[in-house]
Amino acid sequence: MGFVDLFVVALVPVLKTLIITGVGLFLALERVNLLGSTARHHLNNLVFYIFTPALVASSLAETVTSSNIVSLWFMPVNILLTFIIGSALGWILVKITRTPIELHGLVISCCAAGNLGNLLLIIIPAVCEEKNSPFGDTVTCSTNGKAYASLSMAIGAVYIWTYIYNIIRASETQHNTTTVDIENSGEVPKVLSEGCTKPLPPKDSLQSDIDHEAQLAVPLIGYETADDQGHVVKKIKNHIKIWTQRINFKMLFAPSTIATMVGILIGVSSLLRKLMIGNEAPLHVIDSSASMLGEAAIPAMTLIVGANLLKGTITQLFEVGESECSVIMLWNYALASIALTLWTTYYMLILS
């Protein structure tokens, strides 16, 4: 298959996604307001709690088995490497462009996470449906593709709500500390006078200054008495406790992550698999219902992607860098449409 044919196969799904994303952005405008903050909130809840978990669980349950689950070890490793390399590139970027200090965490986080997550779940099934796709049978390709994309999304969610979440949180804490210091000194720099400050987040979203200082303290280990050793152990326990409190376990075990565990459990368990998977299974209606709900995830998710270009999710928690994040994500998706098309074409060219 020639380069042009593969390029069209890669381009069409991206164009479909961009068109629906544009519709979502249009519907979120104040003049239209069909996907305003209230509607977007309810639709996002449906996708987050119902549609996406149903899609993830049904895809993994149909695809993952006890024999092939071991071969998926590379996915968490590769995704972790993606976050590490992205963070390094983001750090280089903020140094080269001299990004304002309060936006360092935001830029590094966007570079680290990239487009990992929902976008793969949107693009991959669309590629499988193209008639010139080199991936063989459409149904098999779509089922396997959604399973891999679902697993990567679940793994990415764990990294996002531990690694990315705390980068933005630490950056926001540093920004607020700097703002307070400036206000105490009586100086009003230009960046603050132009209205770039943000209100402080809720009290329960930040640790106290004492906790912040405590996590920077590193216990010195050397020749110590029993009392000193006990003091060191206590410091280590406090250090672990602080980091445990900083991790958002509620988001770490998001519905999609729980659905991943359920889907893998059904897939690897021969008893549950015989009961639920396949047209001859006694309880196949459960899997069919989950698949039907999951089909609504992709179009709804794509609309939300467009609507959310007006605001990024984690930055809303800390009320910092929301407009800046919107600009970053807008350029991210604009450039990704080109890069993703070319990389997908190159990948399919290698396979063919």
mmCIF file of N, CA, C and O in Angstrom, residues 107-157:
data_model
loop_
_atom_site.group_PDB
_atom_site.id
_atom_site.type_symbol
_atom_site.label_atom_id
_atom_site.label_comp_id
_atom_site.label_asym_id
_atom_site.label_seq_id
_atom_site.Cartn_x
_atom_site.Cartn_y
_atom_site.Cartn_z
ATOM 1 N N VAL A 107 3.413 24.108 32.161
ATOM 2 C CA VAL A 107 4.035 23.753 30.882
ATOM 3 C C VAL A 107 4.656 22.361 30.959
ATOM 4 O O VAL A 107 4.496 21.534 30.047
ATOM 5 N N ILE A 108 5.384 22.098 32.041
ATOM 6 C CA ILE A 108 6.022 20.787 32.204
ATOM 7 C C ILE A 108 4.964 19.688 32.259
ATOM 8 O O ILE A 108 5.129 18.613 31.667
ATOM 9 N N SER A 109 3.856 19.945 32.927
ATOM 10 C CA SER A 109 2.793 18.954 33.033
ATOM 11 C C SER A 109 2.149 18.664 31.684
ATOM 12 O O SER A 109 1.886 17.504 31.340
ATOM 13 N N CYS A 110 1.896 19.716 30.909
ATOM 14 C CA CYS A 110 1.299 19.520 29.584
ATOM 15 C C CYS A 110 2.229 18.737 28.671
ATOM 16 O O CYS A 110 1.782 17.889 27.893
ATOM 17 N N CYS A 111 3.521 19.021 28.767
ATOM 18 C CA CYS A 111 4.499 18.286 27.946
ATOM 19 C C CYS A 111 4.611 16.835 28.398
ATOM 20 O O CYS A 111 4.819 15.939 27.576
ATOM 21 N N ALA A 112 4.488 16.590 29.693
ATOM 22 C CA ALA A 112 4.620 15.229 30.220
ATOM 23 C C ALA A 112 3.419 14.372 29.833
ATOM 24 O O ALA A 112 3.574 13.240 29.356
ATOM 25 N N ALA A 113 2.219 14.895 30.015
ATOM 26 C CA ALA A 113 1.009 14.110 29.734
ATOM 27 C C ALA A 113 0.711 14.048 28.249
ATOM 28 O O ALA A 113 0.253 13.022 27.743
ATOM 29 N N GLY A 114 0.975 15.152 27.536
ATOM 30 C CA GLY A 114 0.728 15.169 26.103
ATOM 31 C C GLY A 114 -0.721 14.857 25.770
ATOM 32 O O GLY A 114 -1.652 15.317 26.422
ATOM 33 N N ASN A 115 -0.922 14.023 24.754
ATOM 34 C CA ASN A 115 -2.270 13.629 24.336
ATOM 35 C C ASN A 115 -2.636 12.244 24.835
ATOM 36 O O ASN A 115 -3.556 11.620 24.314
ATOM 37 N N LEU A 116 -1.883 11.743 25.812
ATOM 38 C CA LEU A 116 -2.178 10.416 26.328
ATOM 39 C C LEU A 116 -3.535 10.410 27.025
ATOM 40 O O LEU A 116 -3.843 11.297 27.806
ATOM 41 N N GLY A 117 -4.329 9.397 26.741
ATOM 42 C CA GLY A 117 -5.625 9.300 27.399
ATOM 43 C C GLY A 117 -6.748 9.130 26.404
ATOM 44 O O GLY A 117 -6.747 8.195 25.598
ATOM 45 N N ASN A 118 -7.712 10.059 26.437
ATOM 46 C CA ASN A 118 -8.929 9.892 25.652
ATOM 47 C C ASN A 118 -8.697 9.908 24.149
ATOM 48 O O ASN A 118 -9.446 9.281 23.408
ATOM 49 N N LEU A 119 -7.676 10.634 23.701
ATOM 50 C CA LEU A 119 -7.488 10.805 22.262
ATOM 51 C C LEU A 119 -7.231 9.477 21.562
ATOM 52 O O LEU A 119 -7.735 9.234 20.467
ATOM 53 N N LEU A 120 -6.446 8.589 22.197
ATOM 54 C CA LEU A 120 -6.204 7.277 21.595
ATOM 55 C C LEU A 120 -7.492 6.478 21.472
ATOM 56 O O LEU A 120 -7.696 5.746 20.503
ATOM 57 N N LEU A 121 -8.351 6.614 22.451
ATOM 58 C CA LEU A 121 -9.623 5.895 22.451
ATOM 59 C C LEU A 121 -10.543 6.397 21.342
ATOM 60 O O LEU A 121 -11.446 5.681 20.907
ATOM 61 N N ILE A 122 -10.281 7.615 20.884
ATOM 62 C CA ILE A 122 -11.077 8.190 19.811
ATOM 63 C C ILE A 122 -10.493 7.838 18.442
ATOM 64 O O ILE A 122 -11.211 7.438 17.516
ATOM 65 N N ILE A 123 -9.167 7.959 18.311
ATOM 66 C CA ILE A 123 -8.512 7.817 17.019
ATOM 67 C C ILE A 123 -8.426 6.358 16.562
ATOM 68 O O ILE A 123 -8.720 6.032 15.403
ATOM 69 N N ILE A 124 -8.020 5.452 17.465
ATOM 70 C CA ILE A 124 -7.721 4.076 17.069
ATOM 71 C C ILE A 124 -8.922 3.358 16.460
ATOM 72 O O ILE A 124 -8.812 2.749 15.385
ATOM 73 N N PRO A 125 -10.119 3.376 17.108
ATOM 74 C CA PRO A 125 -11.265 2.727 16.455
ATOM 75 C C PRO A 125 -11.605 3.342 15.104
ATOM 76 O O PRO A 125 -12.048 2.630 14.184
ATOM 77 N N ALA A 126 -11.397 4.652 14.971
ATOM 78 C CA ALA A 126 -11.687 5.317 13.693
ATOM 79 C C ALA A 126 -10.739 4.844 12.598
ATOM 80 O O ALA A 126 -11.146 4.679 11.435
ATOM 81 N N VAL A 127 -9.470 4.617 12.943
ATOM 82 C CA VAL A 127 -8.508 4.094 11.968
ATOM 83 C C VAL A 127 -8.907 2.692 11.532
ATOM 84 O O VAL A 127 -8.810 2.330 10.350
ATOM 85 N N CYS A 128 -9.367 1.888 12.491
ATOM 86 C CA CYS A 128 -9.760 0.507 12.170
ATOM 87 C C CYS A 128 -10.923 0.447 11.192
ATOM 88 O O CYS A 128 -11.053 -0.509 10.424
ATOM 89 N N GLU A 129 -11.789 1.458 11.226
ATOM 90 C CA GLU A 129 -12.978 1.440 10.382
ATOM 91 C C GLU A 129 -12.702 1.852 8.941
ATOM 92 O O GLU A 129 -13.563 1.674 8.079
ATOM 93 N N GLU A 130 -11.519 2.399 8.677
ATOM 94 C CA GLU A 130 -11.180 2.803 7.308
ATOM 95 C C GLU A 130 -10.962 1.562 6.435
ATOM 96 O O GLU A 130 -10.344 0.585 6.855
ATOM 97 N N LYS A 131 -11.446 1.607 5.190
ATOM 98 C CA LYS A 131 -11.412 0.428 4.325
ATOM 99 C C LYS A 131 -9.992 0.045 3.899
ATOM 100 O O LYS A 131 -9.724 -1.128 3.618
ATOM 101 N N ASN A 132 -9.069 0.994 3.850
ATOM 102 C CA ASN A 132 -7.699 0.710 3.449
ATOM 103 C C ASN A 132 -6.776 0.475 4.643
ATOM 104 O O ASN A 132 -5.552 0.466 4.503
ATOM 105 N N SER A 133 -7.356 0.289 5.837
ATOM 106 C CA SER A 133 -6.545 0.071 7.029
ATOM 107 C C SER A 133 -5.754 -1.229 6.906
ATOM 108 O O SER A 133 -6.303 -2.265 6.487
ATOM 109 N N PRO A 134 -4.456 -1.221 7.276
ATOM 110 C CA PRO A 134 -3.628 -2.423 7.165
ATOM 111 C C PRO A 134 -3.767 -3.367 8.355
ATOM 112 O O PRO A 134 -3.019 -4.338 8.454
ATOM 113 N N PHE A 135 -4.720 -3.101 9.248
ATOM 114 C CA PHE A 135 -4.828 -3.884 10.467
ATOM 115 C C PHE A 135 -5.800 -5.059 10.353
ATOM 116 O O PHE A 135 -6.166 -5.650 11.361
ATOM 117 N N GLY A 136 -6.240 -5.376 9.142
ATOM 118 C CA GLY A 136 -7.061 -6.565 8.956
ATOM 119 C C GLY A 136 -8.525 -6.321 9.239
ATOM 120 O O GLY A 136 -9.070 -5.243 8.956
ATOM 121 N N ASP A 137 -9.182 -7.351 9.797
ATOM 122 C CA ASP A 137 -10.618 -7.309 10.049
ATOM 123 C C ASP A 137 -10.993 -6.113 10.920
ATOM 124 O O ASP A 137 -10.360 -5.843 11.943
ATOM 125 N N THR A 138 -12.031 -5.414 10.507
ATOM 126 C CA THR A 138 -12.441 -4.196 11.207
ATOM 127 C C THR A 138 -12.882 -4.466 12.635
ATOM 128 O O THR A 138 -12.496 -3.736 13.561
ATOM 129 N N VAL A 139 -13.675 -5.518 12.831
ATOM 130 C CA VAL A 139 -14.200 -5.817 14.165
ATOM 131 C C VAL A 139 -13.076 -6.201 15.120
ATOM 132 O O VAL A 139 -12.993 -5.701 16.248
ATOM 133 N N THR A 140 -12.187 -7.090 14.656
ATOM 134 C CA THR A 140 -11.061 -7.515 15.503
ATOM 135 C C THR A 140 -10.139 -6.349 15.821
ATOM 136 O O THR A 140 -9.707 -6.180 16.971
ATOM 137 N N CYS A 141 -9.861 -5.536 14.809
ATOM 138 C CA CYS A 141 -8.992 -4.372 15.003
ATOM 139 C C CYS A 141 -9.602 -3.406 16.002
ATOM 140 O O CYS A 141 -8.921 -2.914 16.913
ATOM 141 N N SER A 142 -10.893 -3.135 15.854
ATOM 142 C CA SER A 142 -11.548 -2.176 16.740
ATOM 143 C C SER A 142 -11.597 -2.680 18.172
ATOM 144 O O SER A 142 -11.325 -1.934 19.121
ATOM 145 N N THR A 143 -11.900 -3.987 18.338
ATOM 146 C CA THR A 143 -11.976 -4.562 19.685
ATOM 147 C C THR A 143 -10.617 -4.535 20.380
ATOM 148 O O THR A 143 -10.491 -4.092 21.532
ATOM 149 N N ASN A 144 -9.592 -5.005 19.680
ATOM 150 C CA ASN A 144 -8.247 -5.017 20.266
ATOM 151 C C ASN A 144 -7.707 -3.609 20.472
ATOM 152 O O ASN A 144 -7.064 -3.319 21.483
ATOM 153 N N GLY A 145 -7.987 -2.728 19.498
ATOM 154 C CA GLY A 145 -7.508 -1.355 19.608
ATOM 155 C C GLY A 145 -8.114 -0.631 20.795
ATOM 156 O O GLY A 145 -7.416 0.076 21.530
ATOM 157 N N LYS A 146 -9.420 -0.806 20.998
ATOM 158 C CA LYS A 146 -10.084 -0.167 22.143
ATOM 159 C C LYS A 146 -9.569 -0.733 23.458
ATOM 160 O O LYS A 146 -9.466 -0.013 24.459
ATOM 161 N N ALA A 147 -9.243 -2.018 23.467
ATOM 162 C CA ALA A 147 -8.710 -2.621 24.694
ATOM 163 C C ALA A 147 -7.349 -2.033 25.055
ATOM 164 O O ALA A 147 -7.106 -1.665 26.212
ATOM 165 N N TYR A 148 -6.457 -1.937 24.078
ATOM 166 C CA TYR A 148 -5.141 -1.347 24.342
ATOM 167 C C TYR A 148 -5.262 0.127 24.728
ATOM 168 O O TYR A 148 -4.584 0.594 25.650
ATOM 169 N N ALA A 149 -6.136 0.846 24.013
ATOM 170 C CA ALA A 149 -6.317 2.265 24.333
ATOM 171 C C ALA A 149 -6.930 2.438 25.716
ATOM 172 O O ALA A 149 -6.561 3.361 26.460
ATOM 173 N N SER A 150 -7.856 1.554 26.086
ATOM 174 C CA SER A 150 -8.483 1.636 27.406
ATOM 175 C C SER A 150 -7.467 1.386 28.507
ATOM 176 O O SER A 150 -7.445 2.080 29.532
ATOM 177 N N LEU A 151 -6.608 0.387 28.297
ATOM 178 C CA LEU A 151 -5.590 0.080 29.301
ATOM 179 C C LEU A 151 -4.591 1.221 29.436
ATOM 180 O O LEU A 151 -4.201 1.594 30.548
ATOM 181 N N SER A 152 -4.183 1.800 28.305
ATOM 182 C CA SER A 152 -3.255 2.932 28.367
ATOM 183 C C SER A 152 -3.887 4.134 29.045
ATOM 184 O O SER A 152 -3.222 4.869 29.784
ATOM 185 N N MET A 153 -5.186 4.341 28.828
ATOM 186 C CA MET A 153 -5.885 5.452 29.469
ATOM 187 C C MET A 153 -5.947 5.261 30.976
ATOM 188 O O MET A 153 -5.751 6.208 31.747
ATOM 189 N N ALA A 154 -6.193 4.013 31.405
ATOM 190 C CA ALA A 154 -6.258 3.741 32.835
ATOM 191 C C ALA A 154 -4.897 3.914 33.494
ATOM 192 O O ALA A 154 -4.773 4.492 34.584
ATOM 193 N N ILE A 155 -3.848 3.408 32.836
ATOM 194 C CA ILE A 155 -2.492 3.570 33.376
ATOM 195 C C ILE A 155 -2.104 5.043 33.398
ATOM 196 O O ILE A 155 -1.517 5.542 34.360
ATOM 197 N N GLY A 156 -2.447 5.748 32.316
ATOM 198 C CA GLY A 156 -2.148 7.176 32.261
ATOM 199 C C GLY A 156 -2.855 7.954 33.343
ATOM 200 O O GLY A 156 -2.301 8.917 33.892
ATOM 201 N N ALA A 157 -4.086 7.537 33.687
ATOM 202 C CA ALA A 157 -4.832 8.228 34.747
ATOM 203 C C ALA A 157 -4.109 8.117 36.078
ATOM 204 O O ALA A 157 -4.090 9.067 36.871
#
